[in-house]
Short mmCIF file of C-alpha atoms in Angstrom, two decimals:
data_model
loop_
_atom_site.label_atom_id
_atom_site.label_comp_id
_atom_site.label_asym_id
_atom_site.label_seq_id
_atom_site.Cartn_x
_atom_site.Cartn_y
_atom_site.Cartn_z
CA MET A 1 -78.56 -299.21 148.91
CA PRO A 2 -79.63 -297.98 145.47
CA GLY A 3 -77.25 -296.94 142.75
CA GLN A 4 -74.92 -294.20 143.91
CA GLN A 5 -74.87 -295.52 147.50
CA ARG A 6 -73.25 -298.88 146.72
CA GLY A 7 -69.83 -299.13 148.24
CA THR A 8 -68.55 -301.70 145.69
CA GLU A 9 -69.40 -299.51 142.68
CA ARG A 10 -66.33 -298.76 140.58
CA VAL A 11 -65.80 -295.03 140.57
CA GLY A 12 -66.46 -293.53 137.14
CA SER A 13 -67.63 -296.79 135.49
CA PRO A 14 -71.31 -295.87 134.86
CA THR A 15 -72.58 -292.60 133.54
CA GLN A 16 -75.00 -290.65 135.71
CA ALA A 17 -77.94 -291.78 133.59
CA GLU A 18 -76.84 -295.47 133.70
CA GLY A 19 -75.97 -295.64 137.40
CA GLY A 20 -79.25 -297.16 138.58
CA PRO A 21 -81.74 -295.73 141.14
CA SER A 22 -80.57 -292.81 143.30
CA LEU A 23 -81.71 -291.05 146.41
CA ALA A 24 -82.58 -287.40 146.31
CA ALA A 25 -83.00 -284.80 149.08
CA PRO A 26 -85.62 -282.01 148.92
CA LEU A 27 -84.49 -278.41 148.22
CA GLY A 28 -83.56 -276.68 151.46
CA ASP A 29 -82.60 -279.94 153.18
CA GLN A 30 -79.54 -281.07 151.22
CA GLY A 31 -77.73 -282.00 154.37
CA ARG A 32 -80.21 -284.74 155.22
CA ILE A 33 -78.44 -287.98 156.01
CA ALA A 34 -79.62 -290.77 153.66
CA GLY A 35 -81.03 -293.69 155.63
CA PRO A 36 -84.10 -294.99 157.47
CA ALA A 37 -86.25 -292.51 159.30
CA THR A 38 -85.69 -292.39 163.08
CA ALA A 39 -87.94 -289.54 164.24
CA VAL A 40 -91.65 -290.11 164.95
CA PHE A 41 -93.88 -287.67 163.17
CA GLY A 42 -95.13 -285.12 165.72
CA ALA A 43 -92.52 -285.83 168.42
CA ALA A 44 -91.08 -282.34 167.95
CA LEU A 45 -94.18 -281.01 169.70
CA PHE A 46 -92.71 -281.96 173.05
CA THR A 47 -88.97 -281.19 172.51
CA GLY A 48 -89.26 -277.59 173.80
CA GLY A 49 -89.08 -276.57 177.42
CA GLN A 50 -92.15 -276.59 179.65
CA GLN A 51 -93.99 -273.25 179.74
CA SER A 52 -95.71 -271.87 182.78
CA SER A 53 -99.42 -271.05 182.79
CA SER A 54 -100.49 -267.54 181.95
CA ASP A 55 -103.13 -265.83 184.09
CA ALA A 56 -104.27 -263.78 181.12
CA PRO A 57 -106.52 -265.98 178.94
CA ASN A 58 -106.75 -265.62 175.20
CA PRO A 59 -109.70 -263.71 173.72
CA ASN A 60 -111.44 -266.97 172.68
CA TYR A 61 -111.50 -268.41 176.18
CA ILE A 62 -115.04 -269.06 177.47
CA LEU A 63 -115.61 -267.77 180.97
CA ALA A 64 -116.62 -270.29 183.61
CA PRO A 65 -117.49 -270.25 187.34
CA GLY A 66 -114.42 -269.44 189.47
CA ASP A 67 -112.85 -266.92 187.00
CA ARG A 68 -111.92 -263.54 188.51
CA VAL A 69 -113.19 -260.44 186.71
CA SER A 70 -112.51 -256.73 187.21
CA VAL A 71 -115.10 -254.08 186.33
CA ARG A 72 -114.53 -250.31 186.60
CA ALA A 73 -117.07 -247.56 185.91
CA TRP A 74 -116.52 -243.82 185.92
CA GLY A 75 -118.34 -240.66 184.92
CA ALA A 76 -121.80 -240.14 186.53
CA VAL A 77 -120.80 -242.90 188.93
CA ASP A 78 -117.35 -243.92 190.10
CA SER A 79 -117.06 -247.59 191.05
CA GLU A 80 -114.60 -250.49 190.87
CA LEU A 81 -115.26 -254.19 191.55
CA VAL A 82 -113.09 -257.27 191.56
CA GLY A 83 -115.27 -260.38 191.76
CA GLN A 84 -115.44 -264.06 191.10
CA ILE A 85 -118.03 -265.71 188.91
CA ASP A 86 -120.31 -267.64 191.20
CA PRO A 87 -121.41 -271.27 190.66
CA ALA A 88 -124.54 -270.04 188.87
CA GLY A 89 -122.39 -268.28 186.29
CA ASN A 90 -123.21 -264.73 187.45
CA LEU A 91 -121.14 -261.74 188.46
CA PHE A 92 -122.88 -259.45 191.00
CA LEU A 93 -122.50 -255.73 190.35
CA PRO A 94 -123.62 -253.13 193.02
CA ASN A 95 -126.75 -251.22 192.01
CA ILE A 96 -126.97 -253.38 188.91
CA GLY A 97 -127.53 -256.90 190.15
CA PRO A 98 -126.29 -260.26 188.86
CA VAL A 99 -124.89 -260.27 185.31
CA ARG A 100 -124.70 -263.57 183.45
CA VAL A 101 -121.14 -263.87 182.14
CA ALA A 102 -120.48 -267.63 182.21
CA GLY A 103 -120.25 -268.96 178.68
CA VAL A 104 -119.17 -265.53 177.36
CA ARG A 105 -115.93 -265.14 175.34
CA VAL A 106 -113.25 -263.07 176.98
CA GLY A 107 -113.25 -260.87 173.89
CA ASP A 108 -117.01 -260.20 174.39
CA LEU A 109 -116.91 -259.53 178.16
CA GLN A 110 -116.58 -255.74 177.76
CA GLN A 111 -119.67 -255.50 175.53
CA VAL A 112 -121.87 -257.74 177.74
CA VAL A 113 -121.07 -255.88 180.98
CA GLU A 114 -121.42 -252.46 179.31
CA GLN A 115 -124.88 -253.33 178.01
CA GLU A 116 -126.11 -254.35 181.49
CA ILE A 117 -124.74 -251.22 183.15
CA ARG A 118 -126.27 -248.90 180.55
CA LYS A 119 -129.67 -250.32 181.29
CA VAL A 120 -129.42 -248.41 184.62
CA TYR A 121 -126.94 -245.62 183.83
CA THR A 122 -127.89 -244.57 180.38
CA THR A 123 -125.52 -241.65 179.86
CA GLN A 124 -122.23 -240.26 181.00
CA VAL A 125 -120.91 -243.56 182.27
CA GLN A 126 -117.80 -245.26 180.92
CA VAL A 127 -117.16 -248.98 181.59
CA TYR A 128 -114.03 -251.10 181.42
CA ALA A 129 -114.18 -254.88 182.11
CA THR A 130 -111.37 -257.40 182.01
CA VAL A 131 -110.53 -260.93 183.23
CA LEU A 132 -107.83 -261.03 185.89
CA SER A 133 -107.32 -264.75 186.13
CA THR A 134 -108.99 -268.01 185.29
CA GLN A 135 -109.75 -270.88 187.62
CA ARG A 136 -106.86 -273.06 188.74
CA ILE A 137 -107.46 -276.71 188.03
CA GLY A 138 -105.65 -280.03 188.36
CA VAL A 139 -105.67 -282.54 185.49
CA PHE A 140 -104.51 -286.16 185.50
CA VAL A 141 -102.29 -287.20 182.56
CA THR A 142 -101.69 -290.90 182.15
CA GLY A 143 -101.24 -293.60 179.55
CA PHE A 144 -98.10 -293.78 177.41
CA VAL A 145 -96.53 -290.50 178.45
CA ARG A 146 -93.03 -290.02 179.84
CA SER A 147 -94.14 -288.83 183.31
CA PRO A 148 -97.72 -289.73 184.25
CA GLY A 149 -99.31 -287.83 187.14
CA ARG A 150 -101.47 -284.90 188.20
CA TYR A 151 -100.55 -281.50 186.89
CA ALA A 152 -101.82 -278.06 187.82
CA GLY A 153 -102.82 -275.40 185.37
CA THR A 154 -105.57 -273.01 184.44
CA ALA A 155 -108.88 -273.66 182.77
CA SER A 156 -107.63 -271.76 179.75
CA ASP A 157 -104.72 -274.13 179.16
CA SER A 158 -105.00 -276.52 176.21
CA LEU A 159 -104.62 -280.27 176.14
CA LEU A 160 -101.15 -279.84 174.61
CA ASP A 161 -100.05 -277.79 177.66
CA PHE A 162 -100.80 -280.63 180.00
CA LEU A 163 -99.13 -283.18 177.69
CA VAL A 164 -96.02 -281.06 177.68
CA ARG A 165 -95.99 -280.95 181.47
CA ALA A 166 -96.15 -284.74 181.49
CA GLY A 167 -93.03 -284.95 179.34
CA GLY A 168 -94.88 -285.52 176.10
CA ILE A 169 -96.03 -288.70 174.40
CA ASP A 170 -93.55 -291.58 174.60
CA PRO A 171 -92.49 -291.89 170.92
CA GLY A 172 -91.71 -295.58 171.24
CA ARG A 173 -95.00 -296.65 172.92
CA GLY A 174 -97.59 -293.85 172.85
CA SER A 175 -100.07 -292.92 170.19
CA PHE A 176 -100.41 -289.50 168.61
CA ARG A 177 -103.75 -290.54 167.07
CA GLU A 178 -105.64 -291.94 170.08
CA ILE A 179 -105.83 -289.48 173.00
CA ALA A 180 -108.90 -289.58 175.18
CA LEU A 181 -110.23 -286.85 177.52
CA LYS A 182 -112.21 -288.50 180.35
CA ARG A 183 -114.49 -286.77 182.80
CA GLY A 184 -115.52 -289.21 185.42
CA SER A 185 -116.49 -292.49 183.79
CA ARG A 186 -117.26 -291.12 180.33
CA ASN A 187 -115.14 -290.04 177.36
CA VAL A 188 -115.62 -286.37 176.60
CA ALA A 189 -113.58 -286.34 173.42
CA MET A 190 -111.07 -288.35 171.29
CA ILE A 191 -108.20 -286.30 169.85
CA ASP A 192 -106.04 -287.11 166.81
CA LEU A 193 -102.96 -284.85 166.81
CA TYR A 194 -102.36 -285.52 163.12
CA GLY A 195 -105.22 -283.14 162.42
CA PHE A 196 -103.36 -280.44 164.32
CA LEU A 197 -99.97 -281.31 162.81
CA LEU A 198 -101.20 -281.32 159.22
CA GLN A 199 -104.17 -278.89 159.18
CA GLY A 200 -103.93 -277.02 162.44
CA ASN A 201 -107.22 -278.45 163.72
CA LEU A 202 -107.42 -278.96 167.52
CA PRO A 203 -110.74 -279.36 169.35
CA GLN A 204 -111.67 -276.43 171.58
CA LEU A 205 -111.94 -278.27 174.91
CA ARG A 206 -112.67 -276.71 178.31
CA LEU A 207 -110.69 -278.69 180.83
CA GLN A 208 -112.11 -279.05 184.34
CA GLU A 209 -110.88 -279.99 187.74
CA GLY A 210 -110.32 -283.77 187.87
CA ASP A 211 -110.30 -284.40 184.13
CA THR A 212 -108.06 -287.23 182.91
CA ILE A 213 -105.99 -287.23 179.67
CA VAL A 214 -105.23 -290.80 178.54
CA VAL A 215 -102.68 -291.45 175.73
CA GLY A 216 -103.41 -294.77 174.06
CA ARG A 217 -100.91 -297.37 172.98
CA GLN A 218 -99.07 -296.85 169.73
CA ARG A 219 -100.67 -298.12 166.56
CA ALA A 220 -98.86 -299.56 163.53
CA MET A 221 -95.76 -297.50 162.60
CA VAL A 222 -94.38 -297.28 159.00
CA GLY A 223 -91.20 -295.34 158.12
CA ALA A 224 -90.66 -293.27 154.97
CA ASP A 225 -87.24 -292.16 153.73
CA GLY A 226 -85.33 -291.38 150.57
CA ALA A 227 -86.79 -288.94 148.04
CA VAL A 228 -89.54 -287.57 150.31
CA ARG A 229 -90.24 -284.25 151.97
CA ASN A 230 -91.32 -285.75 155.29
CA ASN A 231 -88.72 -288.26 156.44
CA TYR A 232 -90.52 -289.65 159.48
CA LEU A 233 -92.11 -292.66 161.15
CA PHE A 234 -95.88 -292.36 160.61
CA GLU A 235 -98.65 -293.87 162.71
CA SER A 236 -101.55 -295.73 161.17
CA THR A 237 -105.15 -294.70 161.54
CA SER A 238 -105.92 -298.26 162.60
CA ARG A 239 -104.13 -300.66 164.96
CA THR A 240 -102.94 -303.09 162.36
CA ALA A 241 -102.03 -301.51 159.07
CA LEU A 242 -101.52 -298.33 157.03
CA THR A 243 -102.36 -298.13 153.33
CA GLY A 244 -99.71 -297.15 150.80
CA ARG A 245 -101.94 -294.29 149.63
CA ASP A 246 -102.01 -292.89 153.18
CA LEU A 247 -98.27 -293.12 153.47
CA ILE A 248 -97.76 -291.33 150.16
CA GLU A 249 -100.08 -288.54 151.37
CA LEU A 250 -98.15 -288.18 154.64
CA ALA A 251 -94.59 -288.57 153.31
CA ARG A 252 -95.06 -286.41 150.15
CA PRO A 253 -92.56 -288.00 147.72
CA LEU A 254 -90.52 -285.62 145.55
CA PRO A 255 -91.38 -285.25 141.85
CA ALA A 256 -88.22 -287.23 140.96
CA ALA A 257 -89.40 -290.33 142.95
CA THR A 258 -90.65 -293.08 140.68
CA ASN A 259 -90.24 -296.27 142.65
CA ALA A 260 -90.22 -297.58 146.19
CA VAL A 261 -88.43 -300.27 148.14
CA LEU A 262 -90.71 -301.87 150.73
CA ARG A 263 -89.01 -303.75 153.56
CA GLY A 264 -90.64 -305.53 156.50
CA VAL A 265 -91.60 -308.89 157.96
CA ARG A 266 -94.29 -311.19 156.65
CA ASN A 267 -95.11 -314.48 158.39
CA ALA A 268 -92.01 -314.10 160.63
CA GLN A 269 -89.79 -313.91 157.53
CA PRO A 270 -87.90 -310.91 156.12
CA PHE A 271 -89.81 -309.30 153.27
CA SER A 272 -88.61 -306.90 150.56
CA ARG A 273 -90.20 -305.74 147.34
CA TYR A 274 -89.35 -303.19 144.66
CA MET A 275 -92.32 -301.54 142.96
CA PRO A 276 -93.53 -298.34 141.22
CA ILE A 277 -95.18 -295.73 143.43
CA ALA A 278 -98.54 -296.41 141.75
CA GLU A 279 -98.38 -300.03 142.93
CA LEU A 280 -97.27 -298.95 146.40
CA ALA A 281 -100.52 -296.98 146.73
CA ARG A 282 -102.48 -300.21 146.49
CA GLN A 283 -100.38 -302.05 149.09
CA THR A 284 -101.31 -302.64 152.75
CA LEU A 285 -98.35 -301.70 154.96
CA HIS A 286 -97.81 -303.53 158.22
CA ASP A 287 -96.36 -302.43 161.52
CA GLN A 288 -92.58 -301.67 161.44
CA ASP A 289 -92.38 -301.60 157.60
CA THR A 290 -90.01 -299.11 155.97
CA VAL A 291 -90.48 -297.61 152.50
CA THR A 292 -87.58 -295.98 150.62
CA PHE A 293 -88.59 -293.75 147.73
CA VAL A 294 -86.01 -293.59 144.88
CA ALA A 295 -85.59 -291.94 141.53
CA ASP A 296 -85.24 -294.79 139.03
CA VAL A 297 -85.64 -293.48 135.50
CA ALA A 298 -83.02 -293.02 132.86
CA ALA A 299 -82.35 -289.41 131.98
CA ARG A 300 -83.39 -288.64 128.40
CA THR A 301 -81.01 -285.70 128.07
CA ILE A 302 -77.50 -284.68 129.03
CA ARG A 303 -76.06 -281.27 129.90
CA VAL A 304 -72.76 -280.19 128.32
CA THR A 305 -70.80 -277.05 129.21
CA VAL A 306 -68.86 -275.05 126.63
CA GLU A 307 -65.79 -273.08 127.66
CA GLY A 308 -63.22 -271.03 125.79
CA SER A 309 -63.65 -269.00 122.63
CA ARG A 310 -67.36 -269.39 121.97
CA LEU A 311 -70.43 -267.26 121.38
CA TYR A 312 -73.82 -267.36 122.97
CA PRO A 313 -74.92 -270.03 125.50
CA SER A 314 -72.29 -271.81 127.57
CA VAL A 315 -74.60 -274.69 128.63
CA LEU A 316 -76.27 -276.98 126.09
CA VAL A 317 -78.88 -279.71 126.65
CA ALA A 318 -79.11 -282.58 124.17
CA ASP A 319 -80.34 -286.12 123.78
CA ARG A 320 -78.32 -288.93 125.41
CA ASP A 321 -77.14 -290.31 122.07
CA THR A 322 -75.72 -287.01 120.83
CA THR A 323 -72.15 -287.23 119.57
CA PHE A 324 -69.32 -284.76 119.85
CA CYS A 325 -69.46 -283.87 116.19
CA GLN A 326 -73.22 -283.23 116.35
CA MET A 327 -72.81 -280.96 119.35
CA LEU A 328 -70.13 -278.88 117.56
CA ASP A 329 -72.72 -277.98 114.91
CA HIS A 330 -74.68 -276.11 117.61
CA ILE A 331 -71.77 -274.04 118.99
CA ALA A 332 -71.14 -270.62 117.50
CA VAL A 333 -67.57 -269.35 117.36
CA GLU A 334 -65.69 -266.36 115.97
CA PRO A 335 -63.69 -267.75 112.96
CA GLY A 336 -60.83 -265.39 113.45
CA LEU A 337 -60.42 -266.06 117.18
CA ALA A 338 -61.27 -269.72 117.79
CA ASN A 339 -58.93 -272.60 117.18
CA THR A 340 -61.47 -275.09 115.82
CA GLU A 341 -58.75 -277.75 115.22
CA GLY A 342 -57.69 -277.74 118.83
CA VAL A 343 -61.06 -278.43 120.51
CA PHE A 344 -60.83 -280.94 123.30
CA LEU A 345 -63.12 -282.57 125.87
CA LEU A 346 -62.94 -282.65 129.69
CA ARG A 347 -64.79 -285.58 131.34
CA PRO A 348 -65.10 -285.70 135.17
CA SER A 349 -65.64 -289.48 135.19
CA LEU A 350 -62.42 -290.02 133.24
CA ALA A 351 -60.53 -287.81 135.70
CA LEU A 352 -61.49 -290.23 138.48
CA GLN A 353 -60.22 -293.17 136.39
CA GLN A 354 -56.98 -291.34 135.72
CA LYS A 355 -56.50 -290.64 139.41
CA ARG A 356 -57.00 -294.32 140.22
CA ALA A 357 -54.47 -295.35 137.52
CA ILE A 358 -51.89 -292.90 138.88
CA ASP A 359 -52.32 -294.21 142.45
CA GLU A 360 -51.95 -297.82 141.30
CA ALA A 361 -48.74 -297.00 139.37
CA LEU A 362 -47.31 -295.17 142.43
CA ASP A 363 -48.21 -298.14 144.67
CA ARG A 364 -46.32 -300.50 142.34
CA LEU A 365 -43.34 -298.14 142.34
CA GLU A 366 -43.31 -298.02 146.16
CA ARG A 367 -43.45 -301.81 146.45
CA GLN A 368 -40.44 -302.25 144.19
CA LEU A 369 -38.66 -299.40 145.87
CA PHE A 370 -38.84 -300.83 149.39
CA LEU A 371 -38.93 -304.59 148.67
CA ALA A 372 -36.10 -305.03 146.15
CA PRO A 373 -33.11 -306.92 147.70
CA ALA A 374 -29.58 -305.50 147.67
CA ALA A 375 -26.62 -307.79 146.88
CA THR A 376 -23.94 -305.60 148.52
CA GLY A 377 -23.65 -302.73 150.98
CA SER A 378 -22.73 -300.22 148.23
CA VAL A 379 -25.83 -301.19 146.29
CA ALA A 380 -27.94 -300.83 149.39
CA GLU A 381 -26.51 -297.36 150.05
CA ALA A 382 -27.19 -296.29 146.48
CA ARG A 383 -30.72 -297.60 146.64
CA SER A 384 -31.27 -295.74 149.93
CA GLN A 385 -30.40 -292.41 148.30
CA GLU A 386 -32.53 -293.24 145.28
CA ALA A 387 -35.41 -294.23 147.53
CA ALA A 388 -35.30 -290.87 149.31
CA LEU A 389 -35.54 -288.99 146.00
CA ILE A 390 -38.27 -291.23 144.61
CA SER A 391 -40.27 -291.00 147.84
CA GLN A 392 -40.33 -287.24 147.53
CA TYR A 393 -41.58 -287.61 143.94
CA ILE A 394 -44.26 -290.07 145.00
CA SER A 395 -45.61 -287.76 147.75
CA ARG A 396 -45.87 -284.90 145.21
CA ALA A 397 -47.38 -287.12 142.51
CA ARG A 398 -50.19 -288.27 144.81
CA ARG A 399 -51.38 -284.66 145.01
CA VAL A 400 -51.82 -284.43 141.24
CA GLN A 401 -55.47 -283.94 140.14
CA PRO A 402 -55.98 -285.18 136.56
CA GLU A 403 -58.25 -283.05 134.35
CA GLY A 404 -59.86 -285.93 132.44
CA ARG A 405 -58.89 -284.57 129.02
CA ILE A 406 -60.02 -286.52 125.89
CA VAL A 407 -58.46 -285.82 122.53
CA ALA A 408 -61.57 -285.43 120.38
CA MET A 409 -59.92 -284.09 117.23
CA GLY A 410 -58.01 -286.19 114.69
CA PRO A 411 -54.54 -285.31 113.34
CA ASP A 412 -56.19 -283.78 110.30
CA GLY A 413 -58.35 -281.44 112.45
CA THR A 414 -61.65 -283.31 112.02
CA CYS A 415 -63.79 -284.31 115.00
CA LEU A 416 -64.04 -287.90 116.24
CA PRO A 417 -67.41 -289.73 116.59
CA LEU A 418 -67.43 -289.72 120.42
CA ARG A 419 -70.67 -290.11 122.40
CA LEU A 420 -71.03 -287.36 124.95
CA GLU A 421 -71.78 -287.98 128.66
CA ASN A 422 -73.57 -285.78 131.15
CA SER A 423 -71.33 -283.02 132.68
CA ASP A 424 -68.83 -283.15 129.82
CA ILE A 425 -66.99 -279.86 129.14
CA ILE A 426 -66.14 -278.85 125.58
CA VAL A 427 -63.21 -276.43 125.51
CA ILE A 428 -62.48 -274.32 122.42
CA PRO A 429 -59.02 -272.75 122.69
CA GLU A 430 -58.27 -269.39 121.15
CA LEU A 431 -55.91 -268.93 118.22
CA THR A 432 -52.43 -267.81 119.17
CA SER A 433 -49.27 -266.90 117.27
CA THR A 434 -46.80 -268.32 119.73
CA VAL A 435 -45.17 -271.68 120.48
CA LEU A 436 -44.50 -272.44 124.14
CA VAL A 437 -41.06 -273.99 124.56
CA GLN A 438 -40.51 -275.58 127.97
CA GLY A 439 -38.91 -278.44 129.80
CA GLU A 440 -35.11 -278.99 129.67
CA VAL A 441 -34.29 -275.67 127.96
CA VAL A 442 -32.27 -272.79 129.35
CA PHE A 443 -34.99 -270.12 129.06
CA PRO A 444 -38.55 -271.63 128.91
CA GLN A 445 -40.73 -269.08 127.16
CA ALA A 446 -43.37 -268.52 124.54
CA VAL A 447 -41.67 -267.90 121.11
CA VAL A 448 -43.43 -265.92 118.42
CA TYR A 449 -43.95 -268.27 115.50
CA ARG A 450 -42.68 -267.32 112.08
CA PRO A 451 -43.56 -269.31 108.98
CA GLY A 452 -40.92 -271.88 108.17
CA MET A 453 -39.42 -272.06 111.71
CA THR A 454 -37.76 -275.40 112.51
CA ILE A 455 -37.46 -277.21 115.85
CA ASP A 456 -33.79 -276.20 116.09
CA GLN A 457 -34.71 -272.52 115.66
CA LEU A 458 -37.39 -272.73 118.39
CA LEU A 459 -34.95 -274.42 120.81
CA GLU A 460 -32.31 -271.82 119.99
CA ALA A 461 -34.81 -269.01 120.76
CA ALA A 462 -35.27 -270.63 124.21
CA GLY A 463 -31.53 -270.72 124.90
CA GLY A 464 -30.91 -274.31 123.74
CA LEU A 465 -31.10 -277.57 125.64
CA THR A 466 -29.77 -278.06 129.15
CA PRO A 467 -27.24 -280.84 129.92
CA ARG A 468 -30.17 -283.14 130.76
CA GLY A 469 -31.96 -282.36 127.49
CA SER A 470 -31.77 -284.44 124.35
CA MET A 471 -33.14 -284.24 120.84
CA SER A 472 -34.35 -287.82 121.28
CA THR A 473 -36.77 -286.82 124.04
CA LEU A 474 -38.60 -283.96 122.39
CA MET A 475 -42.38 -283.94 122.44
CA ILE A 476 -45.03 -281.76 120.79
CA ARG A 477 -48.37 -281.19 122.51
CA ARG A 478 -51.23 -279.85 120.38
CA PRO A 479 -53.94 -277.54 121.86
CA SER A 480 -56.32 -280.49 121.48
CA GLY A 481 -54.22 -282.56 123.89
CA GLN A 482 -52.70 -284.72 121.18
CA VAL A 483 -49.07 -285.59 121.94
CA ILE A 484 -46.40 -286.43 119.30
CA LEU A 485 -43.18 -288.10 120.45
CA ASN A 486 -40.00 -287.82 118.45
CA PRO A 487 -41.55 -285.22 116.12
CA GLN A 488 -40.27 -284.98 112.53
CA GLN A 489 -42.15 -281.76 111.68
CA ALA A 490 -41.92 -278.37 113.35
CA PRO A 491 -44.71 -277.31 115.77
CA ARG A 492 -47.57 -275.06 114.66
CA PRO A 493 -48.82 -271.89 116.36
CA GLY A 494 -50.47 -272.72 119.64
CA ASP A 495 -48.46 -275.95 120.13
CA GLU A 496 -46.13 -276.71 123.04
CA LEU A 497 -42.59 -278.00 122.43
CA VAL A 498 -41.45 -279.91 125.49
CA ALA A 499 -37.89 -281.17 126.05
CA LEU A 500 -38.23 -284.11 128.39
CA PRO A 501 -35.30 -285.00 130.65
CA TYR A 502 -33.01 -287.80 129.45
CA LEU A 503 -32.73 -290.55 132.06
CA ASP A 504 -29.90 -293.05 131.84
CA PRO A 505 -31.35 -296.52 132.54
CA LYS A 506 -28.02 -297.65 133.96
CA ILE A 507 -28.28 -295.12 136.80
CA TRP A 508 -31.93 -295.73 137.81
CA LEU A 509 -32.52 -299.21 139.21
CA PHE A 510 -36.29 -298.63 138.99
CA GLY A 511 -36.23 -296.75 135.70
CA ARG A 512 -39.04 -298.61 133.96
CA ASP A 513 -41.59 -298.18 136.77
CA LEU A 514 -40.55 -294.56 137.38
CA ILE A 515 -40.94 -293.61 133.71
CA THR A 516 -44.34 -295.31 133.71
CA ALA A 517 -45.44 -293.33 136.72
CA LEU A 518 -44.00 -290.11 135.28
CA PHE A 519 -46.00 -290.39 132.08
CA GLN A 520 -49.21 -291.36 133.84
CA VAL A 521 -48.88 -288.33 136.13
CA ALA A 522 -47.83 -285.73 133.66
CA LEU A 523 -49.71 -286.92 130.62
CA ALA A 524 -52.74 -288.67 132.08
CA ALA A 525 -55.10 -289.98 129.40
CA ARG A 526 -53.44 -288.06 126.55
CA VAL A 527 -53.14 -289.69 123.12
CA PHE A 528 -49.54 -290.44 121.97
CA ILE A 529 -48.77 -290.61 118.25
CA ASN A 530 -45.24 -291.71 117.26
CA ASN A 531 -44.09 -290.11 114.00
#
């Protein structure tokens, strides 16, 4: 399968523009399952339930011998007649004589009868004429239909009505493009249902008693899927082949579609070819070929979202080679509110890589936790208790969702020359006058920063360190995401001062792997600078 459908693709390795060809679904049909077409174009005509015949014909029905007509006159004369059109096509009216009505539209019957009556009764006579029922007929339906046989109906029923009564065209054997109406030994008409499906054109046929509808054998079938509006199996106009231009016209590829994958059989050997759509239009497609339309063109632009303390648009579109520093030149901020030295980047593809790294670290920790041998019973008991605690940590750690943060600002507050990717998020934090002190302190809180404050003063404002806290495990995290271990300088406004717990390596048998997993979970993809 193209690009994004490959199961062996490493998650997050290519950018969206570099990921190869991709499938696309039309608007309004996003739930379409990607894959070869399975439905025959036009088969939905026969999926509904069978409808009974209606005795009331439509206004365009042409009257024929055998139809029953009602005529009522009142005024100077009061008369009512219900009669049947005779074989000569006439309706006999008392005191009027025969009136020719065969070949008249139902919608014109009132006018024709009224004109004949007024030739005798010129004034003060009102006329009302209507068709009560049309002639009942029996039509044979055979060929490649689900249930061949003889079916009853009315003369006003269409060819589709009789096909529905026969169960519809067999989609695996029957043709939607070769349907013959036979009357005796001669063909009255040849019907192509594609004209009805695509343009609404259906021949106006008057079915008669004893007519036969014959559905021909299926012609060459070609499937279209992928980035198309019509994801169907299409039938050729000829018995052997369908041109690529005809398929394009029927399938209607999306504007994003640029190429096509043609699969089939040639000379009893599997055949596959990848080509632009313009070349496909010149190809001759054979029976049972499938064509997958794909979007295979590198995006020239990327879309970047801006969050935080910014002005004006929150979505920017730029060239693919735009760098982080160049993009910052197009973002307006309020100088007194935005922390321009703490800008950072969130990258969805990096978040997937971080999640994979965390899961791999937790898998290693689990293997060592359950496979390490114990020399004595006391060691085994100690390890059992440790394993219970670590297992609880592992189960919680697997639920962590990394944010994909990239430290894009250097220690001196200048931006780094980082190439942006599509869907990147630039976050501009707001200026603040507090330092968040958390971790192994008595009262974690945000402390109002005063010029000249030291680390000791900040820890004292938070109640001091807990028994598990240590001055050797302090960490400063900048708003940009930059992390400083064992800091020698006091934090700045907006920073976080974190007192990490001190872990005695003599107590934890799996300390090294646990610490590795801890840092990958809590500080995924952050930059560490030892001062």
